[in-house]
Amino acid sequence: MENFPVIDLSKLDGEERKPTMEKIEDAFENWGFFELVNHGISHDLLDTVERYTKEHYRKCMEQRFKEMVASKGLEAVQSEISDLDWESTFFLRHLPDSNMAEIPDLEEDYRKLMKEFALELEKLAEQLLDLLCENLGMSIASFYNPGSDAVIYPAPELVEKEAEESQIYPKFVFEDYMKLYAGLKFQAKEPRFEAMKA
């Protein structure tokens, strides 16, 4: 089996840019993932993030274990220990709105560190998006849309009478829809759909 792709971003600045871009293209088309090296995020920052994360994990797991022992008793814990899920996770969101202030038990230094790390990841992600756009080359996204004054709604014969009367599928003018879509495009899907219904 062929080894999965490892992309050296430092080679983009020299004579090896073209083969590196080809490797990135192949990774996206045929693998769906790849490892990045020399990506610009310092090893010191990565090592610090790993150290703080492991420390946070250790503290949380120890505390949960002590609480479980206290509430169930040692014998019950010993009988259940093989069935426990030892995974401990928390989800940090950077964009569009950070949730780092909402995560309990994160020390302030850890929050600051993860904000710095998230900013570095954002810059790297933007760089990768630029490379993807460059790799697209000949490419132009084109759409064949209805007229701006077209009224969009399902054909009555395809909708049950009750649904039509209650306007489960409301009518809308295409231009109004596009204005709403442009304003809500980068928001979460569920509230976006609810706004379009309204």
CSV table of C-alpha atoms in Angstrom, one decimal:
chain,number,residue,atom,x,y,z
A,1,MET,CA,0.0,0.0,0.0
A,2,GLU,CA,1.3,3.4,-0.9
A,3,ASN,CA,2.2,5.7,2.0
A,4,PHE,CA,-0.2,8.5,2.7
A,5,PRO,CA,1.0,11.9,1.5
A,6,VAL,CA,3.3,14.1,3.6
A,7,ILE,CA,3.3,17.7,2.4
A,8,ASP,CA,6.3,19.9,3.1
A,9,LEU,CA,5.0,23.5,2.9
A,10,SER,CA,8.6,24.9,3.0
A,11,LYS,CA,9.1,23.6,-0.6
A,12,LEU,CA,6.4,26.0,-1.9
A,13,ASP,CA,8.9,28.9,-1.8
A,14,GLY,CA,11.5,27.3,-4.1
A,15,GLU,CA,12.0,25.2,-7.3
A,16,GLU,CA,9.9,22.4,-5.9
A,17,ARG,CA,6.7,24.4,-5.8
A,18,LYS,CA,5.2,22.8,-8.8
A,19,PRO,CA,5.7,19.1,-7.6
A,20,THR,CA,4.5,20.1,-4.1
A,21,MET,CA,1.3,21.6,-5.6
A,22,GLU,CA,0.8,18.5,-7.6
A,23,LYS,CA,1.2,16.4,-4.4
A,24,ILE,CA,-1.4,18.6,-2.6
A,25,GLU,CA,-3.8,18.1,-5.5
A,26,ASP,CA,-3.3,14.3,-5.4
A,27,ALA,CA,-3.8,14.3,-1.7
A,28,PHE,CA,-7.1,16.0,-1.9
A,29,GLU,CA,-8.3,14.0,-4.9
A,30,ASN,CA,-7.2,10.5,-4.0
A,31,TRP,CA,-6.6,10.5,-0.2
A,32,GLY,CA,-8.8,13.1,1.5
A,33,PHE,CA,-6.2,13.8,4.1
A,34,PHE,CA,-2.5,14.4,4.5
A,35,GLU,CA,0.2,15.3,7.0
A,36,LEU,CA,1.7,18.8,7.0
A,37,VAL,CA,5.4,19.5,7.9
A,38,ASN,CA,7.2,22.8,8.1
A,39,HIS,CA,3.8,24.5,8.3
A,40,GLY,CA,4.9,27.5,10.2
A,41,ILE,CA,3.4,26.7,13.6
A,42,SER,CA,6.3,26.6,16.0
A,43,HIS,CA,7.3,23.4,17.7
A,44,ASP,CA,7.4,25.2,21.0
A,45,LEU,CA,3.7,26.2,20.7
A,46,LEU,CA,2.7,22.7,19.6
A,47,ASP,CA,4.7,21.1,22.5
A,48,THR,CA,3.1,23.6,25.0
A,49,VAL,CA,-0.4,22.9,23.7
A,50,GLU,CA,0.2,19.2,24.1
A,51,ARG,CA,1.6,19.6,27.6
A,52,TYR,CA,-1.3,21.7,28.8
A,53,THR,CA,-3.9,19.5,27.1
A,54,LYS,CA,-2.5,16.3,28.8
A,55,GLU,CA,-2.4,18.1,32.1
A,56,HIS,CA,-6.0,19.2,31.8
A,57,TYR,CA,-7.0,15.7,30.8
A,58,ARG,CA,-5.1,14.2,33.7
A,59,LYS,CA,-6.8,16.5,36.2
A,60,CYS,CA,-10.3,15.9,34.8
A,61,MET,CA,-9.9,12.1,34.7
A,62,GLU,CA,-8.5,12.0,38.3
A,63,GLN,CA,-11.3,14.1,39.6
A,64,ARG,CA,-14.0,12.1,37.9
A,65,PHE,CA,-12.5,8.9,39.1
A,66,LYS,CA,-12.5,10.1,42.7
A,67,GLU,CA,-16.1,11.2,42.5
A,68,MET,CA,-17.1,7.9,41.0
A,69,VAL,CA,-15.3,6.0,43.8
A,70,ALA,CA,-17.0,8.2,46.5
A,71,SER,CA,-20.5,7.8,45.0
A,72,LYS,CA,-20.4,4.0,44.2
A,73,GLY,CA,-17.9,2.5,46.5
A,74,LEU,CA,-14.6,0.8,45.5
A,75,GLU,CA,-16.2,-2.7,44.9
A,76,ALA,CA,-18.7,-1.3,42.5
A,77,VAL,CA,-16.0,0.5,40.6
A,78,GLN,CA,-13.8,-2.6,40.4
A,79,SER,CA,-16.7,-4.6,38.9
A,80,GLU,CA,-17.5,-1.9,36.3
A,81,ILE,CA,-14.0,-0.9,35.4
A,82,SER,CA,-13.8,-2.9,32.2
A,83,ASP,CA,-17.1,-1.4,30.9
A,84,LEU,CA,-16.1,2.3,31.4
A,85,ASP,CA,-15.5,4.7,28.5
A,86,TRP,CA,-12.2,6.3,29.3
A,87,GLU,CA,-12.5,9.0,26.7
A,88,SER,CA,-12.6,12.5,27.9
A,89,THR,CA,-13.3,15.3,25.4
A,90,PHE,CA,-14.3,18.9,25.1
A,91,PHE,CA,-15.0,20.9,22.0
A,92,LEU,CA,-13.3,24.3,21.5
A,93,ARG,CA,-14.8,26.6,18.8
A,94,HIS,CA,-12.8,29.5,17.4
A,95,LEU,CA,-15.0,30.8,14.6
A,96,PRO,CA,-17.5,32.4,14.1
A,97,ASP,CA,-17.8,32.9,17.8
A,98,SER,CA,-15.4,31.5,20.3
A,99,ASN,CA,-16.8,29.3,23.1
A,100,MET,CA,-13.6,29.1,25.1
A,101,ALA,CA,-14.9,31.2,27.9
A,102,GLU,CA,-17.8,28.8,28.3
A,103,ILE,CA,-15.8,25.6,28.9
A,104,PRO,CA,-15.6,24.8,32.6
A,105,ASP,CA,-12.4,23.9,34.4
A,106,LEU,CA,-10.1,25.5,31.9
A,107,GLU,CA,-7.3,27.5,33.5
A,108,GLU,CA,-6.9,31.0,32.2
A,109,ASP,CA,-3.4,30.3,30.9
A,110,TYR,CA,-4.8,27.3,29.0
A,111,ARG,CA,-7.6,29.5,27.5
A,112,LYS,CA,-5.0,32.1,26.3
A,113,LEU,CA,-2.8,29.3,24.9
A,114,MET,CA,-5.7,27.7,22.9
A,115,LYS,CA,-6.7,31.1,21.6
A,116,GLU,CA,-3.2,31.6,20.3
A,117,PHE,CA,-3.2,28.1,18.8
A,118,ALA,CA,-6.5,28.6,17.2
A,119,LEU,CA,-5.3,31.8,15.5
A,120,GLU,CA,-2.3,29.9,14.1
A,121,LEU,CA,-4.5,27.1,12.8
A,122,GLU,CA,-6.8,29.7,11.2
A,123,LYS,CA,-3.8,31.3,9.3
A,124,LEU,CA,-2.7,27.8,8.2
A,125,ALA,CA,-6.2,26.9,7.0
A,126,GLU,CA,-6.4,30.1,5.0
A,127,GLN,CA,-3.1,29.3,3.4
A,128,LEU,CA,-4.3,25.8,2.4
A,129,LEU,CA,-7.5,27.3,1.0
A,130,ASP,CA,-5.4,29.7,-1.2
A,131,LEU,CA,-3.4,26.7,-2.4
A,132,LEU,CA,-6.6,24.8,-3.2
A,133,CYS,CA,-7.9,27.7,-5.2
A,134,GLU,CA,-4.6,27.9,-7.1
A,135,ASN,CA,-4.8,24.2,-7.9
A,136,LEU,CA,-8.3,24.6,-9.3
A,137,GLY,CA,-6.7,26.6,-12.2
A,138,MET,CA,-9.4,26.6,-15.5
A,139,SER,CA,-12.3,26.5,-13.3
A,140,ILE,CA,-15.3,28.9,-13.1
A,141,ALA,CA,-18.3,28.2,-10.9
A,142,SER,CA,-21.5,28.9,-13.0
A,143,PHE,CA,-25.1,28.9,-12.0
A,144,TYR,CA,-28.3,28.9,-14.1
A,145,ASN,CA,-30.9,30.6,-11.9
A,146,PRO,CA,-34.5,31.6,-12.3
A,147,GLY,CA,-35.3,35.2,-13.1
A,148,SER,CA,-35.0,37.6,-10.1
A,149,ASP,CA,-38.8,38.1,-10.0
A,150,ALA,CA,-39.7,34.4,-10.3
A,151,VAL,CA,-41.9,33.1,-7.5
A,152,ILE,CA,-40.6,29.7,-6.2
A,153,TYR,CA,-43.0,27.1,-4.7
A,154,PRO,CA,-43.7,23.4,-5.2
A,155,ALA,CA,-46.1,22.3,-7.9
A,156,PRO,CA,-49.6,22.0,-6.2
A,157,GLU,CA,-50.1,18.5,-7.5
A,158,LEU,CA,-47.0,17.3,-5.7
A,159,VAL,CA,-48.1,18.7,-2.3
A,160,GLU,CA,-50.8,17.3,-0.1
A,161,LYS,CA,-53.8,19.7,0.4
A,162,GLU,CA,-53.1,20.1,4.1
A,163,ALA,CA,-49.5,21.0,3.5
A,164,GLU,CA,-50.5,23.5,0.9
A,165,GLU,CA,-53.1,25.2,3.1
A,166,SER,CA,-50.7,25.4,6.1
A,167,GLN,CA,-47.9,26.7,3.8
A,168,ILE,CA,-45.3,24.2,5.1
A,169,TYR,CA,-43.5,25.1,1.8
A,170,PRO,CA,-43.9,28.8,1.6
A,171,LYS,CA,-43.7,30.8,-1.7
A,172,PHE,CA,-40.8,33.2,-2.1
A,173,VAL,CA,-39.4,35.6,-4.7
A,174,PHE,CA,-36.1,34.3,-6.0
A,175,GLU,CA,-34.3,37.6,-5.5
A,176,ASP,CA,-35.5,37.8,-1.9
A,177,TYR,CA,-34.2,34.3,-1.3
A,178,MET,CA,-30.8,35.2,-2.7
A,179,LYS,CA,-30.5,38.3,-0.6
A,180,LEU,CA,-31.4,36.3,2.5
A,181,TYR,CA,-29.0,33.5,1.5
A,182,ALA,CA,-26.1,35.9,1.0
A,183,GLY,CA,-26.7,37.4,4.5
A,184,LEU,CA,-27.0,34.0,6.3
A,185,LYS,CA,-24.5,32.0,4.2
A,186,PHE,CA,-21.9,31.5,6.8
A,187,GLN,CA,-24.2,31.0,9.8
A,188,ALA,CA,-25.1,27.6,11.3
A,189,LYS,CA,-27.5,25.6,9.1
A,190,GLU,CA,-30.4,25.2,11.5
A,191,PRO,CA,-31.1,28.9,12.3
A,192,ARG,CA,-30.4,29.7,8.6
A,193,PHE,CA,-33.1,27.3,7.5
A,194,GLU,CA,-35.5,28.7,10.2
A,195,ALA,CA,-34.8,32.2,8.9
A,196,MET,CA,-35.6,31.2,5.4
A,197,LYS,CA,-38.9,29.6,6.5
A,198,ALA,CA,-39.9,32.9,8.1
